[in-house]
Amino acid sequence: MSLLLNGLAASSGIAIAPAYLLVGSELPVQKQHISDKNHEVARLHDSFALSRQELQAIRDQAHQRLGQRAATVVDTQLTMLDDPVLFDSIEQHIVSEQITAEWAVQKVADHYMAIFERLNDNDYLQARGTAMHDLAKRLLSHLLGVKLPNPRQLDHRAIIVANNITPTDTAQFDRRYVAGLVTDMGGRTSHFTIMSKTLSLPVVVGTKKATTAIKDGDLLVVDGIHGKVIVNPSADELEKYRLLAGKFAQEQEAWGALRNQETISQDGRHFEVAANVGTLADIQDAQNNGAEGIGLLRTEFLYMNQTKLPGEDQQFDAYKQFVAAMNQQRVVARTLDVGGDKRLEMVPLPHETNPYLGFRAIRIGLAKPEILRPQLRAMLRASVYGRLAIMFPMVATIEEFRQARQILDEEKASLEKAGVPVADNIEVGMMLEIPSVAMMADLFAQDVDFFSIGSNDLIQYLFAADRGNTRVAYLYQELHPAVLRTVKRVIDAAHAEGKWVGMCGEMAGNPLATPLLMGMGLDEFSMNSGQILHIRSLIKQMNTRQLQPLVHRSLNAQTASAVTAMVKKFLKENNLE
């Protein structure tokens, strides 16, 4: 008899293959005091050296098998390992507290991971938290004399089942043998995104009990479209999923044909489907997946792992590459968005009890113009190499936006006076994340060139619920009528002033939200690159005029579940599932 496990779909596709359990020994660490501090420090040195050797070998293999994208995952850990601050912090705990090396490693790793885990809206920093966990586990394996699971031992086509998949596990996969992935833990984390882009594997995460419910060799169906895993499927289930796999393959081929086409609905309305990017490496993914622009360029990558602020020339060189690479497609660059619990070593910030509502983003830029002005100058200089738009994050009042724009205008005038060329078509807008702005969108729309709705923060502020807090995560409801009404209010206000509206939060890449956002008139959808072709395909199959009854009913619904049911029914009736 078959068994159904439910989880989250982290990467689309269907796989049918036997299970291969990648389950290693636990690495329990207990607090122990020691008398020989020098011996423990020497053990720590050895664990760092052995880990470095292993990671370098894994990195080289990943680069050879999977390319630079996968190797970058391991590079993050090597960078951490070579950072003297990490080693010194662990050594300090050993010496000052007279504890074992393994307990000191655990303490320092827990400290860093607690910080990273709070950074829910920054994929780059989330990836560093995952990397720190993986690195700490490797260091502990050498200190405790425990072998880690080795994915390279897989020598036949199979679906890997694990408690969690680490970045270095991913880097060791052999594309000939790994058919799919299933995990107990996890969400749609960035290293899964990297892996799925590189290997094109169906992935289901967060099943909670896969490693206990599945045995080595069990036949599995991994449904990475709907987030389901079927253990030892029946003949009927196998036939159903073989047909579904064939349909998915046909869809992928059809989506691929959209790469070089415009995204135009059935009634002739053009929508722009763009990519969210955070590094130069993301540009290639965006182009390969048919991005029509960059809807969100996260500039924080230039500031991370630095001991001093990046100079204007360094920033200019980076922005120039982004803008030039997109061949006159629009690049929306967001000014530095850090603060609160997203800290920079070179920018001292006060401790805050509620950092999400604290000193962050444009608030820092306006208070510290020595940070904002060089960044704006670099962006202005890069503008002549393509089509650039500049976006200020976390704006709450009209005064803030006007102050930021005045600084931008001053820097533009200064550059032009010095004979430095600056484009004359730069759009200047803001990320709309705060309900106060949505309420006054009609007035803001008179000043801005565009809005880009940051749905992630906007939703949690609307419901006064931290989406990273598991106790209140149920309140993060993208399809709630309150969210839809807020979005429509913003779109209507902007269009009344002849301005365009984009969305760069996760909601923009949600297929269930697509017909509603289309019907409300959203102009630009910006998302992770892997979602672009799917959303473009949906848009091209729908008619915005025919979506109006669905939008009307959804705006007047009482619950998110009611809206979800209506959208699913609409998609099913129109063969758009």
Coordinates of N, CA, C and O in Angstrom, one line a residue, residues 256-336:
G256 N 10.3 27.2 -22.8 CA 11.6 27.6 -23.3 C 11.4 28.5 -24.6 O 12.3 29.3 -24.9
A257 N 10.4 28.2 -25.3 CA 10.1 29.0 -26.6 C 9.8 30.4 -26.3 O 9.8 31.2 -27.2
L258 N 9.4 30.7 -25.0 CA 9.0 32.1 -24.7 C 10.2 33.0 -24.4 O 10.0 34.2 -24.3
R259 N 11.4 32.5 -24.3 CA 12.5 33.3 -23.8 C 12.7 34.5 -24.7 O 13.0 35.6 -24.1
N260 N 12.5 34.5 -26.0 CA 12.8 35.6 -26.8 C 11.5 36.3 -27.3 O 11.6 37.0 -28.3
Q261 N 10.4 36.0 -26.6 CA 9.1 36.7 -27.0 C 8.8 37.7 -25.9 O 9.2 37.6 -24.8
E262 N 7.9 38.7 -26.3 CA 7.4 39.6 -25.3 C 6.3 38.9 -24.5 O 5.6 38.0 -25.0
T263 N 6.0 39.3 -23.3 CA 5.0 38.7 -22.5 C 3.7 39.5 -22.7 O 3.5 40.6 -22.1
I264 N 2.8 39.0 -23.6 CA 1.6 39.8 -24.0 C 0.4 38.9 -23.7 O 0.4 37.7 -24.1
S265 N -0.6 39.4 -23.0 CA -1.8 38.6 -22.7 C -2.6 38.4 -23.9 O -2.4 39.0 -25.0
Q266 N -3.7 37.6 -23.8 CA -4.5 37.3 -24.9 C -5.2 38.5 -25.5 O -5.6 38.5 -26.7
D267 N -5.4 39.5 -24.7 CA -6.1 40.8 -25.2 C -5.1 41.9 -25.5 O -5.4 43.0 -25.6
G268 N -3.8 41.5 -25.7 CA -2.8 42.4 -26.2 C -2.1 43.3 -25.2 O -1.4 44.2 -25.5
R269 N -2.3 43.0 -23.9 CA -1.7 43.8 -22.8 C -0.3 43.3 -22.6 O -0.1 42.1 -22.4
H270 N 0.7 44.2 -22.6 CA 2.1 43.8 -22.3 C 2.4 43.9 -20.8 O 2.1 44.9 -20.2
F271 N 3.0 42.8 -20.3 CA 3.5 42.8 -18.9 C 5.0 42.5 -19.0 O 5.5 41.8 -19.8
E272 N 5.7 43.1 -18.0 CA 7.1 42.9 -18.0 C 7.4 41.9 -16.8 O 7.0 42.1 -15.7
V273 N 8.1 40.8 -17.1 CA 8.5 39.8 -16.1 C 10.0 39.8 -16.0 O 10.7 39.5 -16.9
A274 N 10.4 40.3 -14.8 CA 11.8 40.6 -14.6 C 12.3 39.7 -13.5 O 11.6 38.9 -12.8
A275 N 13.6 39.8 -13.2 CA 14.3 39.0 -12.2 C 14.8 39.8 -11.0 O 15.2 40.9 -11.1
N276 N 14.8 39.1 -9.8 CA 15.4 39.6 -8.6 C 16.8 39.0 -8.6 O 17.0 37.8 -8.7
V277 N 17.9 39.9 -8.5 CA 19.2 39.4 -8.5 C 20.0 40.0 -7.4 O 19.7 41.1 -6.9
G278 N 21.1 39.3 -6.9 CA 21.9 39.8 -5.8 C 23.4 39.7 -6.1 O 24.2 40.2 -5.3
T279 N 23.8 39.1 -7.2 CA 25.2 39.0 -7.5 C 25.3 39.0 -9.1 O 24.3 38.8 -9.8
L280 N 26.5 39.2 -9.6 CA 26.7 39.2 -11.0 C 26.4 37.9 -11.6 O 26.0 37.8 -12.8
A281 N 26.7 36.8 -10.8 CA 26.4 35.5 -11.3 C 24.9 35.2 -11.7 O 24.6 34.4 -12.5
D282 N 24.0 36.0 -11.0 CA 22.6 35.9 -11.2 C 22.2 36.4 -12.6 O 21.1 36.0 -13.1
I283 N 23.0 37.2 -13.2 CA 22.6 37.8 -14.5 C 22.4 36.7 -15.5 O 21.4 36.7 -16.3
Q284 N 23.3 35.8 -15.6 CA 23.2 34.7 -16.6 C 22.0 33.9 -16.4 O 21.3 33.5 -17.3
D285 N 21.7 33.6 -15.1 CA 20.4 32.8 -14.8 C 19.2 33.6 -15.3 O 18.3 33.0 -15.9
A286 N 19.2 34.9 -15.0 CA 18.1 35.7 -15.4 C 17.9 35.7 -16.9 O 16.8 35.5 -17.4
Q287 N 19.0 35.8 -17.7 CA 18.9 35.8 -19.1 C 18.5 34.4 -19.7 O 17.7 34.3 -20.6
N288 N 19.0 33.4 -19.1 CA 18.7 32.0 -19.5 C 17.2 31.7 -19.3 O 16.7 30.9 -20.0
N289 N 16.6 32.3 -18.3 CA 15.2 32.1 -18.0 C 14.3 33.1 -18.6 O 13.1 33.2 -18.2
G290 N 14.8 33.9 -19.5 CA 13.9 34.8 -20.2 C 13.5 36.1 -19.5 O 12.4 36.6 -19.8
A291 N 14.3 36.6 -18.6 CA 14.0 37.8 -17.9 C 13.9 39.0 -18.8 O 14.8 39.1 -19.7
E292 N 12.9 39.8 -18.7 CA 12.8 41.0 -19.5 C 13.4 42.2 -18.8 O 13.1 43.4 -19.3
G293 N 14.1 42.0 -17.8 CA 14.8 43.1 -17.1 C 15.1 42.7 -15.7 O 15.0 41.5 -15.4
I294 N 15.7 43.5 -14.9 CA 16.0 43.3 -13.5 C 15.1 44.2 -12.7 O 15.2 45.4 -12.7
G295 N 14.1 43.6 -12.0 CA 13.2 44.3 -11.2 C 13.7 44.6 -9.8 O 13.1 45.5 -9.2
L296 N 14.7 43.9 -9.4 CA 15.3 44.2 -8.1 C 16.7 43.8 -8.1 O 17.1 42.6 -8.2
L297 N 17.6 44.8 -8.1 CA 19.1 44.6 -7.9 C 19.4 44.9 -6.4 O 19.4 46.0 -6.0
R298 N 19.7 43.8 -5.7 CA 20.0 44.0 -4.3 C 21.5 44.4 -4.2 O 22.4 43.6 -4.6
T299 N 21.8 45.6 -3.8 CA 23.2 46.1 -3.8 C 24.0 45.7 -2.6 O 25.2 46.0 -2.5
E300 N 23.4 45.0 -1.6 CA 24.0 44.6 -0.4 C 25.3 43.8 -0.6 O 26.2 43.8 0.3
F301 N 25.3 43.0 -1.7 CA 26.4 42.1 -1.9 C 27.8 42.8 -1.9 O 28.8 42.2 -1.5
L302 N 27.8 44.1 -2.3 CA 29.0 44.9 -2.3 C 29.5 45.2 -0.9 O 30.7 45.6 -0.8
Y303 N 28.7 45.1 0.1 CA 29.0 45.6 1.4 C 29.3 44.4 2.4 O 29.9 44.6 3.4
M304 N 28.9 43.2 2.0 CA 29.1 42.1 2.9 C 30.6 41.6 2.9 O 31.3 41.7 1.9
N305 N 31.0 41.1 4.1 CA 32.3 40.5 4.2 C 33.4 41.6 4.0 O 34.5 41.3 3.5
Q306 N 33.1 42.9 4.2 CA 34.0 43.9 4.1 C 34.3 44.6 5.4 O 33.4 44.6 6.3
T307 N 35.5 45.1 5.5 CA 35.9 45.8 6.8 C 35.7 47.3 6.6 O 35.8 48.1 7.6
K308 N 35.5 47.8 5.4 CA 35.3 49.2 5.1 C 34.3 49.3 4.0 O 34.0 48.4 3.2
L309 N 33.6 50.5 3.9 CA 32.6 50.7 2.9 C 33.2 50.7 1.5 O 34.4 51.1 1.3
P310 N 32.5 50.1 0.6 CA 33.0 50.0 -0.8 C 33.1 51.4 -1.4 O 32.2 52.3 -1.1
G311 N 34.2 51.7 -2.1 CA 34.4 53.0 -2.7 C 33.4 53.2 -3.9 O 32.8 52.3 -4.4
E312 N 33.3 54.5 -4.3 CA 32.5 54.9 -5.4 C 32.9 54.1 -6.7 O 32.0 53.6 -7.4
D313 N 34.2 54.1 -6.9 CA 34.7 53.4 -8.2 C 34.4 51.9 -8.2 O 34.0 51.3 -9.2
Q314 N 34.5 51.3 -7.0 CA 34.2 49.8 -6.9 C 32.7 49.6 -7.2 O 32.4 48.6 -7.9
Q315 N 31.9 50.4 -6.6 CA 30.5 50.3 -6.9 C 30.1 50.6 -8.3 O 29.3 49.9 -8.9
F316 N 30.7 51.6 -8.9 CA 30.5 51.9 -10.3 C 30.8 50.8 -11.2 O 30.0 50.4 -12.1
D317 N 32.0 50.1 -11.0 CA 32.4 49.0 -11.8 C 31.3 47.9 -11.8 O 31.0 47.2 -12.8
A318 N 30.8 47.6 -10.6 CA 29.8 46.6 -10.4 C 28.5 46.9 -11.1 O 27.9 46.2 -11.9
Y319 N 27.9 48.1 -10.8 CA 26.7 48.5 -11.4 C 26.8 48.6 -12.9 O 25.8 48.3 -13.6
K320 N 27.9 49.1 -13.4 CA 28.1 49.1 -14.9 C 27.9 47.8 -15.5 O 27.3 47.6 -16.6
Q321 N 28.5 46.7 -14.9 CA 28.4 45.4 -15.4 C 26.9 44.9 -15.5 O 26.5 44.3 -16.4
F322 N 26.2 45.2 -14.4 CA 24.7 44.8 -14.4 C 24.0 45.5 -15.5 O 23.2 44.9 -16.2
V323 N 24.1 46.8 -15.6 CA 23.4 47.6 -16.5 C 23.7 47.3 -17.9 O 22.8 47.1 -18.8
A324 N 25.0 47.1 -18.2 CA 25.5 46.8 -19.6 C 25.0 45.4 -20.0 O 24.6 45.2 -21.2
A325 N 25.0 44.5 -19.1 CA 24.7 43.1 -19.4 C 23.2 42.9 -19.8 O 22.9 42.0 -20.6
M326 N 22.4 43.8 -19.4 CA 20.9 43.7 -19.7 C 20.5 44.3 -21.0 O 19.3 44.3 -21.3
N327 N 21.4 44.8 -21.8 CA 21.1 45.2 -23.2 C 19.9 46.1 -23.3 O 19.0 45.8 -24.0
Q328 N 19.9 47.2 -22.6 CA 18.9 48.3 -22.6 C 17.5 47.8 -22.0 O 16.5 48.5 -22.1
Q329 N 17.5 46.6 -21.4 CA 16.4 46.3 -20.5 C 16.5 46.9 -19.2 O 17.7 47.1 -18.7
R330 N 15.4 47.3 -18.6 CA 15.5 48.1 -17.4 C 16.1 47.3 -16.2 O 15.8 46.2 -16.0
V331 N 17.0 48.0 -15.4 CA 17.6 47.5 -14.2 C 17.2 48.4 -13.1 O 17.5 49.6 -13.1
V332 N 16.4 47.9 -12.1 CA 16.0 48.6 -11.0 C 16.9 48.4 -9.8 O 16.9 47.3 -9.2
A333 N 17.8 49.3 -9.5 CA 18.8 49.2 -8.5 C 18.2 49.7 -7.1 O 17.9 50.9 -7.1
R334 N 18.2 48.9 -6.1 CA 17.8 49.4 -4.8 C 19.0 49.9 -4.0 O 20.0 49.2 -3.9
T335 N 18.8 51.0 -3.4 CA 19.9 51.5 -2.6 C 20.1 50.6 -1.3 O 19.2 49.8 -1.0
L336 N 21.2 50.8 -0.6 CA 21.5 49.9 0.4 C 20.4 49.6 1.4 O 19.8 50.6 2.0

